[in-house]
Coordinates of C-alpha atoms and ligand atoms in Angstrom, one line a residue:
Chain D
M26 CA 22.0 -7.2 -31.0
G27 CA 22.1 -10.2 -28.8
T28 CA 20.7 -11.2 -25.4
I29 CA 21.5 -10.9 -21.7
T30 CA 20.4 -13.2 -18.9
F31 CA 18.9 -12.2 -15.5
V32 CA 19.2 -15.0 -13.0
E33 CA 16.7 -14.8 -10.1
H34 CA 17.9 -15.6 -6.6
D35 CA 16.4 -19.1 -6.8
G36 CA 18.4 -19.8 -10.0
T37 CA 15.6 -19.2 -12.6
P38 CA 17.1 -17.6 -15.7
H39 CA 15.4 -15.0 -17.9
Q40 CA 16.9 -14.3 -21.3
V41 CA 16.1 -10.9 -22.7
E42 CA 16.8 -9.3 -26.1
L43 CA 19.2 -6.3 -25.9
E44 CA 17.7 -3.1 -27.2
D45 CA 20.3 -0.4 -27.9
G46 CA 19.9 2.6 -25.6
S47 CA 17.7 1.0 -23.0
S48 CA 19.0 0.5 -19.5
L49 CA 19.1 -3.0 -18.1
M50 CA 16.5 -1.9 -15.6
E51 CA 14.1 -1.0 -18.4
L52 CA 14.8 -4.2 -20.2
A53 CA 14.0 -6.2 -17.1
T54 CA 10.8 -4.3 -16.2
N55 CA 9.6 -4.2 -19.8
H56 CA 10.0 -8.0 -20.0
G57 CA 8.4 -8.7 -16.7
V58 CA 11.6 -10.1 -15.1
P59 CA 10.5 -10.7 -11.4
G60 CA 12.8 -9.2 -8.8
I61 CA 13.6 -5.8 -10.4
D62 CA 11.3 -3.0 -9.3
G63 CA 12.8 0.2 -10.7
D64 CA 10.7 2.4 -8.4
C65 CA 12.5 5.7 -9.1
G66 CA 12.3 5.2 -12.9
G67 CA 16.0 5.0 -13.5
E68 CA 17.4 7.9 -11.5
A69 CA 19.7 5.8 -9.2
S70 CA 17.7 7.1 -6.3
C71 CA 15.7 4.1 -5.0
G72 CA 18.1 1.1 -5.1
T73 CA 15.4 -1.3 -6.3
C74 CA 17.2 -2.4 -9.5
H75 CA 20.2 -4.0 -7.8
V76 CA 22.0 -6.7 -9.8
I77 CA 25.2 -8.6 -9.3
V78 CA 27.4 -8.9 -12.4
D79 CA 29.1 -12.2 -13.2
D80 CA 32.8 -12.2 -12.3
A81 CA 33.7 -12.9 -16.0
W82 CA 31.9 -9.7 -17.1
I83 CA 32.8 -7.1 -14.5
T84 CA 35.7 -5.7 -16.6
T85 CA 33.3 -5.2 -19.5
T86 CA 30.5 -3.5 -17.5
G87 CA 32.9 -1.8 -15.1
T88 CA 32.4 -1.5 -11.4
R89 CA 29.8 0.8 -9.9
T90 CA 30.0 4.6 -9.8
D91 CA 29.9 6.7 -6.6
L92 CA 26.3 7.6 -7.3
E93 CA 25.3 3.9 -7.4
S94 CA 27.4 3.2 -4.3
Q95 CA 25.4 5.7 -2.2
M96 CA 22.2 3.6 -2.8
V97 CA 23.3 0.0 -3.3
E98 CA 25.8 -0.2 -0.4
M99 CA 22.9 0.1 2.0
S100 CA 21.7 -3.3 0.9
P101 CA 22.9 -6.2 3.1
E102 CA 23.4 -8.2 -0.1
C103 CA 25.8 -5.7 -1.7
G104 CA 29.0 -7.3 -3.0
P105 CA 32.0 -6.0 -5.0
N106 CA 30.2 -6.6 -8.3
S107 CA 26.9 -5.0 -7.3
R108 CA 25.5 -2.4 -9.7
L109 CA 22.2 -0.6 -10.3
A110 CA 20.7 -1.9 -13.5
C111 CA 19.3 1.5 -14.4
Q112 CA 22.9 2.8 -14.7
L113 CA 23.9 0.1 -17.2
R114 CA 23.2 0.8 -20.9
A115 CA 22.5 -2.0 -23.3
S116 CA 25.1 -2.2 -26.1
P117 CA 26.3 -4.9 -28.5
A118 CA 29.3 -5.3 -26.2
L119 CA 27.0 -6.8 -23.5
D120 CA 25.8 -9.7 -25.7
G121 CA 25.9 -12.8 -23.5
L122 CA 26.1 -10.9 -20.2
T123 CA 24.8 -12.7 -17.1
V124 CA 23.7 -10.8 -14.0
H125 CA 22.3 -12.2 -10.8
L126 CA 19.5 -10.8 -8.7
P127 CA 19.7 -10.4 -5.0
E128 CA 17.1 -12.2 -2.8
F129 CA 15.4 -8.9 -2.0
Q130 CA 15.4 -5.4 -3.4
M131 CA 15.6 -2.5 -0.9
Chain E
M27 CA 19.6 7.2 40.9
F28 CA 17.8 5.6 38.0
E29 CA 15.0 3.6 39.5
Q30 CA 14.8 -0.2 39.2
T31 CA 12.3 -1.4 36.7
T32 CA 9.9 -4.2 36.9
T33 CA 8.1 -5.0 33.7
K34 CA 5.1 -7.3 33.7
R35 CA 4.5 -9.4 30.7
E36 CA 1.7 -11.7 29.9
T37 CA 1.2 -14.5 27.5
M38 CA -0.2 -13.2 24.2
T39 CA -3.1 -14.3 22.2
T40 CA -0.8 -16.1 19.8
N41 CA 0.9 -19.4 19.9
S42 CA 4.2 -18.1 18.8
T43 CA 6.8 -19.2 21.3
L44 CA 8.6 -15.9 20.9
F45 CA 5.7 -14.2 22.6
Q46 CA 5.0 -16.7 25.3
R47 CA 6.4 -15.2 28.4
T48 CA 5.8 -15.1 32.0
K49 CA 6.6 -12.2 34.3
V50 CA 10.2 -11.3 34.1
R51 CA 11.8 -9.4 36.8
V52 CA 14.6 -7.2 35.7
T53 CA 17.5 -7.0 38.1
D54 CA 19.2 -4.3 36.4
T55 CA 23.0 -4.4 36.7
V56 CA 23.8 -1.6 34.2
Q57 CA 22.4 1.3 36.2
A58 CA 25.7 3.1 35.9
T59 CA 24.8 4.2 32.4
V60 CA 23.5 7.6 31.8
P61 CA 20.0 8.2 33.2
V62 CA 18.4 9.2 30.0
D63 CA 15.3 10.8 31.4
R64 CA 17.4 13.1 33.5
V65 CA 19.1 14.3 30.4
I66 CA 15.8 15.0 28.7
Q67 CA 14.4 16.8 31.8
S68 CA 17.4 19.1 31.8
V69 CA 16.8 20.0 28.2
A70 CA 13.2 20.7 29.0
L71 CA 14.1 23.0 31.8
T72 CA 16.6 24.9 29.7
L73 CA 14.0 25.4 27.0
K74 CA 11.4 26.5 29.4
A75 CA 13.8 29.0 31.0
K76 CA 14.5 30.4 27.5
R77 CA 10.9 30.7 26.7
L78 CA 10.1 32.5 30.0
A79 CA 13.0 34.9 29.2
G80 CA 11.2 35.6 25.9
M81 CA 13.9 34.0 23.8
M82 CA 11.5 31.6 22.1
K83 CA 8.0 31.9 21.1
A84 CA 5.7 28.9 21.3
L85 CA 3.4 28.7 18.3
R86 CA -0.4 28.3 18.6
F87 CA -2.7 28.1 15.6
E88 CA -6.3 29.1 15.2
E89 CA -8.3 27.8 12.3
R90 CA -9.7 30.4 9.8
P91 CA -11.2 29.8 6.4
I92 CA -8.5 29.6 3.7
P93 CA -9.3 31.6 0.6
D94 CA -9.1 29.9 -2.8
P95 CA -5.6 29.9 -4.3
A96 CA -6.7 32.1 -7.3
D97 CA -7.6 34.9 -4.8
V98 CA -4.1 35.0 -3.2
P99 CA -1.1 36.9 -4.7
L100 CA 1.5 34.3 -5.6
E101 CA 4.1 35.7 -3.2
E102 CA 1.7 35.4 -0.3
I103 CA 0.9 31.8 -0.7
D104 CA 1.8 29.9 2.4
V105 CA 1.3 26.1 2.1
S106 CA 2.6 25.6 5.7
N107 CA -0.8 26.5 7.1
P108 CA -1.7 23.4 9.2
F109 CA -5.3 23.6 8.2
M110 CA -4.7 23.3 4.4
N111 CA -5.5 19.6 4.3
R112 CA -8.5 19.8 6.5
Q113 CA -10.0 22.5 4.3
G114 CA -9.2 20.6 1.1
Q115 CA -7.0 23.4 -0.1
W116 CA -3.6 21.8 -0.4
Y117 CA -4.2 20.3 -3.9
P118 CA -5.6 23.4 -5.5
Y119 CA -2.7 25.4 -4.0
F120 CA -0.1 23.0 -5.2
A121 CA -1.6 22.8 -8.6
R122 CA -1.2 26.6 -8.9
L123 CA 2.4 26.5 -7.6
R124 CA 3.4 23.7 -10.0
E125 CA 2.2 25.7 -12.9
E126 CA 3.2 29.2 -11.9
A127 CA 6.0 29.0 -9.4
P128 CA 7.4 25.4 -9.2
V129 CA 10.2 26.6 -6.9
H130 CA 8.4 29.1 -4.7
Y131 CA 9.6 31.3 -1.8
Q132 CA 7.5 32.2 1.2
P133 CA 9.4 34.8 3.2
K134 CA 7.4 35.1 6.4
S135 CA 5.5 32.1 7.5
P136 CA 5.0 31.5 11.3
F137 CA 7.9 28.9 10.9
G138 CA 10.2 31.4 9.1
P139 CA 11.0 31.7 5.4
F140 CA 11.1 28.6 3.2
W141 CA 11.2 27.4 -0.4
S142 CA 8.6 25.0 -1.7
V143 CA 9.6 22.5 -4.5
T144 CA 6.4 21.1 -6.0
R145 CA 7.1 19.3 -9.3
Y146 CA 7.9 15.5 -9.3
A147 CA 11.2 15.8 -11.2
D148 CA 12.5 18.7 -9.1
I149 CA 11.7 17.0 -5.8
Q150 CA 13.5 13.8 -7.0
A151 CA 16.5 15.9 -7.9
V152 CA 16.7 17.6 -4.5
D153 CA 16.1 14.4 -2.6
S154 CA 18.8 12.6 -4.5
N155 CA 21.4 15.3 -3.9
A156 CA 22.5 15.0 -0.3
E157 CA 25.7 16.9 -1.0
V158 CA 23.9 20.2 -1.7
F159 CA 20.7 19.6 0.3
S160 CA 21.3 18.6 3.8
A161 CA 18.8 16.7 6.0
E162 CA 20.4 18.3 9.1
P163 CA 19.5 19.4 11.7
Y164 CA 15.8 18.2 11.3
I165 CA 13.3 17.2 8.7
V166 CA 10.2 19.0 9.8
L167 CA 9.6 22.7 9.1
G168 CA 9.9 24.0 12.6
P169 CA 12.3 22.9 15.4
P170 CA 11.3 19.5 16.9
P171 CA 10.6 19.2 20.6
F172 CA 13.9 17.7 21.5
N173 CA 17.0 16.8 19.6
A174 CA 17.1 13.0 19.6
E175 CA 19.8 11.7 17.4
M176 CA 17.9 10.3 14.4
F177 CA 19.6 9.2 11.2
I178 CA 16.7 10.5 9.1
A179 CA 18.2 13.9 10.0
M180 CA 21.9 13.1 9.4
D181 CA 24.0 13.4 6.3
P182 CA 26.3 10.7 5.0
P183 CA 28.6 9.2 6.1
K184 CA 27.2 9.3 9.7
H185 CA 23.7 8.5 8.4
D186 CA 24.9 5.4 6.5
V187 CA 26.6 3.8 9.5
Q188 CA 23.6 4.3 11.8
R189 CA 21.0 3.1 9.3
R190 CA 23.0 0.0 8.5
A191 CA 23.1 -0.9 12.1
V192 CA 19.3 -1.2 12.5
Q193 CA 17.9 -1.7 9.1
G194 CA 18.0 -5.5 9.4
V195 CA 14.9 -5.4 11.5
V196 CA 12.7 -4.2 8.6
A197 CA 14.7 -6.0 5.9
P198 CA 12.6 -8.3 3.8
K199 CA 14.4 -11.4 5.2
N200 CA 13.3 -10.5 8.7
L201 CA 9.8 -9.5 7.6
K202 CA 9.2 -13.0 6.3
E203 CA 9.8 -14.2 9.9
M204 CA 7.3 -11.7 11.2
E205 CA 4.6 -12.0 8.6
S206 CA 2.5 -14.7 10.2
L207 CA 2.5 -13.0 13.5
I208 CA 1.5 -9.7 12.0
R209 CA -1.3 -11.5 10.0
E210 CA -2.6 -13.2 13.1
R211 CA -2.8 -9.9 14.9
V212 CA -4.6 -8.3 11.9
Q213 CA -7.1 -11.2 11.8
D214 CA -7.8 -10.8 15.5
V215 CA -8.6 -7.1 15.0
L216 CA -10.9 -7.6 12.0
D217 CA -12.7 -10.5 13.6
N218 CA -13.8 -8.3 16.5
L219 CA -15.2 -5.4 14.5
P220 CA -18.9 -4.7 14.8
T221 CA -21.0 -5.2 11.6
D222 CA -24.3 -4.0 13.0
R223 CA -23.4 -0.4 13.4
P224 CA -20.9 2.2 12.2
F225 CA -17.6 2.6 14.2
D226 CA -14.5 4.7 14.1
W227 CA -12.1 3.0 11.6
V228 CA -9.2 5.1 12.7
E229 CA -9.4 4.1 16.3
R230 CA -10.5 0.4 15.9
V231 CA -8.5 -0.5 12.8
S232 CA -5.7 1.9 11.7
K233 CA -4.4 2.8 15.1
E234 CA -4.9 -0.6 16.6
I235 CA -3.1 -2.6 13.8
T236 CA -0.3 -0.1 13.6
G237 CA 0.2 -0.2 17.4
R238 CA 0.3 -4.0 17.2
M239 CA 2.8 -3.9 14.4
L240 CA 5.1 -1.5 16.3
A241 CA 4.9 -3.6 19.4
T242 CA 5.9 -6.7 17.3
L243 CA 8.8 -4.8 15.8
L244 CA 10.2 -3.7 19.2
D245 CA 9.0 -6.7 21.2
F246 CA 7.4 -4.1 23.4
P247 CA 5.0 -5.5 26.0
F248 CA 1.9 -6.1 24.0
E249 CA -0.6 -4.9 26.6
E250 CA 1.2 -1.6 26.8
R251 CA 1.3 -1.0 23.0
H252 CA -1.0 2.1 23.3
K253 CA 2.0 3.9 24.8
L254 CA 3.9 3.6 21.6
T255 CA 1.0 5.3 19.7
Y256 CA 0.6 8.0 22.4
W257 CA 4.3 8.9 22.4
S258 CA 4.5 9.0 18.7
D259 CA 1.4 11.1 18.3
T260 CA 2.6 13.5 20.9
I261 CA 6.0 14.0 19.3
S262 CA 4.8 14.4 15.7
G263 CA 2.0 16.6 16.8
S264 CA 4.3 19.4 18.0
A265 CA 2.9 22.8 17.3
D266 CA 6.3 24.4 16.8
A267 CA 7.5 21.7 14.5
T268 CA 4.5 20.9 12.3
G269 CA 1.7 23.2 13.3
G270 CA 0.0 20.4 15.3
T271 CA -1.8 20.5 18.6
T272 CA 0.8 19.4 21.2
H273 CA 2.7 22.0 23.1
Q274 CA 6.1 21.9 24.8
D275 CA 4.7 21.3 28.3
E276 CA 2.9 18.1 27.2
L277 CA 5.8 16.9 25.2
F278 CA 8.4 16.5 27.9
P279 CA 6.6 14.2 30.2
A280 CA 5.9 12.0 27.2
A281 CA 9.6 12.1 26.2
V282 CA 10.7 11.2 29.6
D283 CA 8.3 8.3 29.8
L284 CA 9.5 7.1 26.5
A285 CA 13.1 7.3 27.5
R286 CA 12.5 5.4 30.7
N287 CA 10.4 2.7 29.0
F288 CA 12.8 2.1 26.1
T289 CA 15.8 1.9 28.5
A290 CA 13.9 -0.6 30.6
L291 CA 13.1 -2.6 27.4
W292 CA 16.8 -2.9 26.6
H293 CA 17.7 -4.2 30.1
D294 CA 14.7 -6.5 30.2
K295 CA 15.6 -8.0 26.9
A296 CA 19.3 -8.5 28.0
A297 CA 18.1 -10.2 31.2
R298 CA 15.7 -12.5 29.3
R299 CA 18.4 -13.5 26.8
A300 CA 20.8 -14.1 29.6
A301 CA 18.2 -16.4 31.2
G302 CA 18.2 -18.5 28.0
E303 CA 15.2 -17.1 26.1
P304 CA 15.7 -17.9 22.4
D305 CA 16.5 -14.9 20.2
G306 CA 13.6 -13.2 18.5
F307 CA 13.4 -11.1 15.3
D308 CA 12.8 -7.8 17.1
L309 CA 14.9 -4.6 17.0
I310 CA 16.4 -4.9 20.5
T311 CA 17.5 -8.5 20.0
L312 CA 19.0 -7.5 16.7
M313 CA 20.9 -4.6 18.3
Q314 CA 22.2 -6.8 21.2
T315 CA 23.4 -9.5 18.8
S316 CA 25.2 -7.2 16.4
E317 CA 28.8 -6.3 17.0
D318 CA 28.2 -2.6 16.1
T319 CA 25.3 -2.0 18.3
K320 CA 25.6 -4.4 21.3
D321 CA 26.6 -1.5 23.6
L322 CA 24.3 1.1 22.0
I323 CA 22.6 1.7 25.4
K324 CA 25.8 3.4 26.4
K325 CA 25.0 6.1 23.9
P326 CA 21.6 7.0 25.1
F327 CA 20.7 9.7 22.7
E328 CA 21.6 7.5 19.7
F329 CA 19.8 4.5 21.2
L330 CA 16.6 6.6 21.9
G331 CA 16.9 8.3 18.6
N332 CA 16.8 5.1 16.7
L333 CA 13.8 3.7 18.6
T334 CA 11.9 6.9 18.4
L335 CA 12.5 7.2 14.7
L336 CA 11.1 3.7 14.2
I337 CA 7.9 4.4 16.1
V338 CA 7.3 7.9 14.8
G339 CA 8.3 6.9 11.2
G340 CA 6.1 3.8 11.2
N341 CA 3.1 5.2 13.1
D342 CA 1.2 8.0 11.4
T343 CA 2.3 6.9 8.0
T344 CA 1.0 3.3 8.1
R345 CA -2.1 4.4 10.1
N346 CA -3.1 7.0 7.6
S347 CA -2.5 4.7 4.6
M348 CA -5.0 2.2 6.3
S349 CA -7.6 4.9 6.6
G350 CA -6.8 6.6 3.3
G351 CA -7.2 3.3 1.3
V352 CA -10.8 2.9 2.6
L353 CA -11.6 6.5 1.8
A354 CA -10.1 6.3 -1.7
L355 CA -12.2 3.2 -2.5
N356 CA -15.3 5.0 -1.3
R357 CA -14.5 8.1 -3.4
F358 CA -13.8 5.8 -6.4
P359 CA -16.3 2.9 -6.0
D360 CA -15.6 1.3 -9.4
E361 CA -12.1 0.6 -8.2
F362 CA -13.6 -1.4 -5.3
E363 CA -15.5 -3.5 -7.8
K364 CA -12.3 -3.9 -9.8
L365 CA -10.5 -5.1 -6.7
K366 CA -13.1 -7.6 -5.7
A367 CA -13.1 -9.0 -9.3
D368 CA -9.3 -9.4 -9.2
P369 CA -7.7 -9.5 -5.7
K370 CA -4.3 -10.0 -7.4
L371 CA -4.3 -6.3 -7.9
I372 CA -3.7 -5.8 -4.1
P373 CA 0.0 -5.2 -4.3
N374 CA -0.3 -2.6 -7.0
M375 CA -3.2 -1.0 -5.2
V376 CA -1.1 -0.8 -2.1
S377 CA 1.4 1.4 -4.0
E378 CA -1.5 3.5 -5.4
I379 CA -3.0 4.0 -1.9
I380 CA 0.4 5.2 -0.7
R381 CA 0.7 7.6 -3.7
W382 CA -2.9 8.9 -3.4
Q383 CA -2.6 9.4 0.4
T384 CA 1.1 10.6 0.7
P385 CA 1.1 10.2 4.5
L386 CA 4.0 12.6 4.9
A387 CA 3.5 15.8 3.0
Y388 CA 7.1 16.8 2.8
M389 CA 10.7 16.5 4.0
R390 CA 12.8 19.5 4.8
R391 CA 16.3 20.2 3.5
V392 CA 18.8 23.0 4.1
A393 CA 21.0 24.3 1.2
K394 CA 24.7 23.7 2.0
K395 CA 25.8 26.2 -0.6
D396 CA 24.4 28.8 -3.0
V397 CA 22.7 27.0 -5.8
H398 CA 20.7 27.9 -9.0
F399 CA 17.7 25.6 -9.0
G400 CA 14.5 25.6 -11.1
G401 CA 15.1 29.2 -12.3
Q402 CA 15.6 30.4 -8.7
F403 CA 18.6 31.4 -6.6
I404 CA 18.7 29.4 -3.4
R405 CA 21.2 30.7 -0.9
K406 CA 23.3 28.7 1.5
G407 CA 21.3 28.1 4.7
D408 CA 17.9 28.4 3.0
V409 CA 15.2 26.0 4.0
V410 CA 13.8 23.9 1.2
L411 CA 10.6 21.7 1.5
M412 CA 10.2 18.9 -0.9
W413 CA 6.4 18.5 -1.2
Y414 CA 5.8 14.8 -1.9
A415 CA 2.1 15.5 -1.6
S416 CA 2.4 17.8 -4.7
G417 CA 4.8 15.6 -6.7
N418 CA 2.5 12.7 -6.4
R419 CA -0.2 14.7 -8.1
D420 CA 2.0 16.1 -10.8
E421 CA 0.4 15.4 -14.2
R422 CA 3.9 15.5 -15.8
K423 CA 4.5 12.2 -14.1
F424 CA 1.0 10.7 -13.4
E425 CA -1.9 10.8 -15.8
N426 CA -5.2 11.8 -14.1
A427 CA -3.1 12.2 -11.0
D428 CA -6.0 13.1 -8.7
D429 CA -7.7 9.9 -9.6
F430 CA -7.3 6.7 -7.6
I431 CA -6.6 3.9 -10.1
I432 CA -5.7 0.6 -8.5
D433 CA -4.1 -0.8 -11.6
R434 CA -2.2 2.4 -12.5
K435 CA 0.9 1.3 -14.4
N436 CA 3.4 3.5 -12.7
A437 CA 1.9 3.5 -9.2
R438 CA 5.2 2.2 -7.8
N439 CA 7.0 5.4 -9.0
H440 CA 5.2 7.4 -6.3
M441 CA 7.4 9.5 -4.1
S442 CA 5.7 8.9 -0.7
F443 CA 8.8 7.0 0.5
G444 CA 11.2 9.7 -0.7
F445 CA 14.3 9.0 -2.8
G446 CA 18.0 8.9 -2.3
V447 CA 19.9 7.9 0.8
H448 CA 17.0 8.6 3.2
R449 CA 14.5 6.6 1.2
C450 CA 12.1 5.1 3.7
M451 CA 13.7 2.2 5.5
G452 CA 10.3 0.8 6.5
N453 CA 8.8 0.7 3.0
R454 CA 8.7 -3.1 2.7
L455 CA 7.1 -3.4 6.1
A456 CA 4.5 -0.8 5.3
E457 CA 3.7 -2.5 2.0
M458 CA 3.4 -5.8 3.7
Q459 CA 1.2 -4.5 6.5
L460 CA -1.2 -3.0 3.9
R461 CA -1.2 -6.0 1.7
I462 CA -2.1 -8.2 4.6
L463 CA -4.8 -5.8 5.7
W464 CA -6.5 -5.8 2.3
E465 CA -6.2 -9.6 1.8
E466 CA -7.9 -10.1 5.2
L467 CA -10.5 -7.5 4.5
L468 CA -11.5 -9.0 1.2
E469 CA -11.9 -12.4 2.9
R470 CA -14.4 -11.0 5.2
F471 CA -16.3 -8.0 3.9
D472 CA -18.5 -7.2 0.9
R473 CA -18.8 -3.5 1.5
I474 CA -16.7 -1.0 3.6
D475 CA -18.8 2.2 3.6
V476 CA -17.5 5.5 4.9
I477 CA -20.3 7.3 6.7
G478 CA -20.2 11.1 6.5
E479 CA -16.9 13.0 6.2
P480 CA -13.7 11.9 8.1
G481 CA -11.9 14.3 10.4
Y482 CA -8.5 15.6 9.3
V483 CA -5.4 16.0 11.4
Q484 CA -4.1 19.5 12.1
S485 CA -0.6 19.5 10.7
N486 CA 1.5 20.7 7.8
F487 CA 3.5 17.5 7.8
V488 CA 1.3 14.5 8.6
K489 CA -1.4 14.1 6.0
G490 CA -4.0 12.1 7.9
Y491 CA -7.3 11.4 9.5
S492 CA -8.4 11.9 13.1
D493 CA -11.6 9.8 12.8
M494 CA -13.6 8.1 10.1
Q495 CA -17.0 6.4 10.6
V496 CA -17.3 3.1 8.7
Q497 CA -20.1 0.6 8.3
L498 CA -19.1 -3.0 7.4
T499 CA -21.2 -5.5 5.4
P500 CA -19.9 -9.0 5.9
K501 CA -19.6 -11.4 3.0
P502 CA -22.2 -14.2 2.9
A503 CA -21.1 -17.2 5.0
R504 CA -17.9 -18.7 3.6
E505 CA -19.4 -22.1 2.9
Q506 CA -21.7 -20.6 0.4
T507 CA -19.0 -18.9 -1.8
P508 CA -18.5 -20.7 -5.1
V509 CA -14.7 -20.5 -4.6
R510 CA -14.9 -23.0 -1.8
V511 CA -17.4 -25.3 -3.5
E512 CA -15.2 -25.6 -6.5
A513 CA -12.1 -26.2 -4.4
T514 CA -13.9 -29.0 -2.6
S515 CA -15.3 -30.8 -5.6
G516 CA -11.9 -30.5 -7.4
A517 CA -10.1 -32.2 -4.6
Ligands
LIG616 C1 3.2 4.2 4.1 C2 4.1 4.2 5.1 C3 5.3 5.1 5.1 C4 5.6 6.2 4.5 C5 4.7 7.0 3.5 C6 6.9 6.7 4.9 C7 7.6 7.8 4.4 C8 8.9 8.1 4.7 C9 9.6 9.2 4.1 C10 9.0 10.2 3.2 C11 10.9 9.1 4.6 C12 12.0 10.1 4.2 C13 12.5 9.9 2.8 C14 13.5 11.0 2.4 O1 13.9 11.8 3.1 O2 13.8 10.9 1.2 C15 11.0 8.0 5.4 C16 12.1 7.6 6.1 C17 12.1 6.6 7.1 N1 11.1 5.8 7.4 FE1 9.3 5.7 6.5 N2 7.4 5.8 5.8 C18 6.4 4.8 6.0 C19 6.5 3.7 6.8 C20 7.6 3.4 7.7 C21 7.6 2.3 8.6 C22 6.6 1.3 8.8 C23 8.8 2.5 9.3 C24 9.4 1.6 10.3 C25 8.8 0.9 11.2 C26 9.5 3.6 8.7 C27 10.8 4.0 9.1 C28 11.5 5.0 8.5 C29 12.9 5.3 8.8 C30 13.7 4.7 9.9 C31 13.3 6.4 7.9 C32 14.6 7.1 7.9 C33 15.4 6.5 6.7 C34 16.8 7.2 6.5 O3 16.9 8.3 6.9 O4 17.7 6.5 5.9 N3 8.7 4.2 7.8 N4 9.8 7.4 5.5
LIG617 S1 15.6 2.3 -10.8 FE1 15.8 3.3 -9.0 S2 17.9 3.0 -8.6 FE2 17.7 2.0 -10.5

């Protein structure tokens, strides 16, 4: 189905196979990508799966929902393209997506 | 008039320039601001008058044996009894509630009627829904001693603004700056512990290290750090609020003292910065250098609320995790062996300690509208307790939930920090503090044995220990450990 790339804050890239139906948080934690914790198990209620979507991709992924804003906007690293990875579903349309990780999770 | 304050500071036992100070005399020019202690005193007098007029009843609790849960009719179960933890009854009661009445109503507790939510998923749902379940006006079961403005008990959007203004002080970026100082202070505590006889771990380690951490966070005079612990204990031990042992009359002097000291702290810091002292990483500096908060002292209730929240929020919680970890490793000795064999498990163990201990048993919410929840009908205005202590032992989420397993896969999913907008702001600091403690303990000690049974705090909110006797066995001298020999020969 393709791959997506998580880029750590120090620039280290991690390429992960997309699996239909998984959230990007699950993909990252299942593949040991450092820098994504997923403490609430994907309920948008801990803010520890913050990712920043590449500008070129934001129209494909869409911007964050109100639910995500509640949590992620408390992070000092929150920007316009900030999303919670647990609220992004893997799909073939995301093949080639790059997301950046903040320096710290909340 | 508000009195002039002189604060004596001494050079600390660390070589950080931040803490090298000489006496600073505060010539306070901002005395026109509201005299905070006067405000609090007037609140105290009003409350006392009310109580004398019979308008408010102060609570007092007497300990009696609590029957087993199976012997109590479901509708009579009252998990707000402040002796539940001491008598080892909370977990059996919660186990019954989770099975038979996961959203349970207690109509006539000493604190008034309340709902208990006891399953992991239900608690997470309530905690994440600030629109229906409000954190206002307070987050403990009974009314707190005085109404300081704390954002833990505010709903968005007000909550968000206030939290954002201060959270930088415990943000990971700032913690990195504080880590070495916190570590030095831990090392100093551990290096001075007796190894030839048992001692009280709570007093000598948990309270001491936590007090030092809070003093570091606030840049509070180091030699007066015990005040922070005292104020915090007094406030969170309120009988009316949590079933604890402090009563209104003891509370107010503590509150006034706190208000006076924190106000002085602000002015003292301003004076030292004006005199050219380089900026530190502490909360007051952070407030004074941020556009949003540089005049916060002019809003005394908000200023005091934020500081009080930090010391109360960081005190019992961290302290009882430090004691709880030692107790857990004694109850599950194989885990200690596992830890010694693989110290890389420390970070995951820290999460497991916080899950197993659950230092704060619940947070309180009030329904903002009628709502159907978990098969029950909760009415607008009803009080709802989210029992984290129960959710963390829910087998639906955690396998063998009562066991302490340092390499538990989903330990990080514990709910001790809450979820949603109020999720613990100090979580990374707490984790760091515990990680440092265990790294330094493993460096030094072979055995950490709990002697006898610990004492348990009287409270329905703070799940913790009043005392715990511990006997330490040092590691053999460091030069003799193989790790060191290998390192030397390899170099
Ligand atoms: C193991 C240690 C700790 C535990 C178990 C703990 C637990 C909690 C819980 C349960 C909440 C409320 C969550 C909710 O309502 O959903 C909370 C909030 C908070 N905690 Fe902690 N805490 C700990 C350490 C600390 C430390 C060290 C500090 C600061 C020095 C701190 C500061 C706060 C603050 C400021 C809030 C309010 C956050 C908000 O309302 O947005 N906590 N904590
Ligand atoms: S995993 Fe908790 S917010 Fe995404």
